[in-house]
Phi, psi and omega in degrees: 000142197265143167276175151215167170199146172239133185233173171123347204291183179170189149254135146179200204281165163280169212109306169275218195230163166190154183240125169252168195236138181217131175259157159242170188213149159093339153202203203259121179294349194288141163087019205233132156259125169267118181251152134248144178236157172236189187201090169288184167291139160055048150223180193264165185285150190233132188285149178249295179206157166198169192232142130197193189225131159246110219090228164256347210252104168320116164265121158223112205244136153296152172272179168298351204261323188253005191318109199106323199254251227307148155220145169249162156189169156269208179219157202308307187268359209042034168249039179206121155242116184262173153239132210238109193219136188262155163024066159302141180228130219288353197253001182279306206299143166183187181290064185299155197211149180252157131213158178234160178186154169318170180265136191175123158088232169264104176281012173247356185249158182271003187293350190289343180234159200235355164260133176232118114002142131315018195039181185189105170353128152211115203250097151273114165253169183299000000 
């Protein structure tokens, strides 16, 4: 079973960017999907983005709410996924969380997935 742990989180003014980072661990995340979701107060969790591969061919997607703003990506070996967010906005902040799971099923819903992160705070202020 792949661990994840995600780091990066922080404040910062709106507008500007922060990069998070999500490691796996205990095997090779390829052929694996890595999502992030996040949880502001008093909302339910929302898919942001997620990666995997099927094949030879990289699946990489955004929800609708960061589109334009948010990037997923990896690193040369996939065992780093970053998320790269951009034009931060006051409606951004919440609790981001990395997972993983096979690829099976709905890659927006979190029930899909069975690794979690502790998530890691990203605070936009005005």
């Amino acid at each position: 079973q792949v661990r994840v742990e995600e780091s990066g989180g922080g404040t910062v003014q709106a507008g500007g960017s922060l990069r998070l980072s999500c490691a796996a661990s205990g095997r090779t995340i390829s052929g694996d999907r890595v999502a992030w979701f996040r949880q502001a107060p008093g909302k339910d969790r929302e898919f942001v983005a997620v990666h995997w591969r099927s094949g030879i061919v990289r699946y990489y997607y955004t929800g609708d709410s960061v589109k334009g703003r948010f990037t997923i990506s990896t690193d040369n070996a996939e065992n780093t996924v970053n998320l790269q967010m951009t034009r931060l906005k006051p409606e951004d902040t919440a609790v981001y969380y990395c997972a993983a799971g096979r690829a099976i099923g709905s890659y927006y819903d979190d029930s899909e997935y069975d690794s979690w992160g502790q998530g890691t705070q990203v605070t936009v202020s005005l």
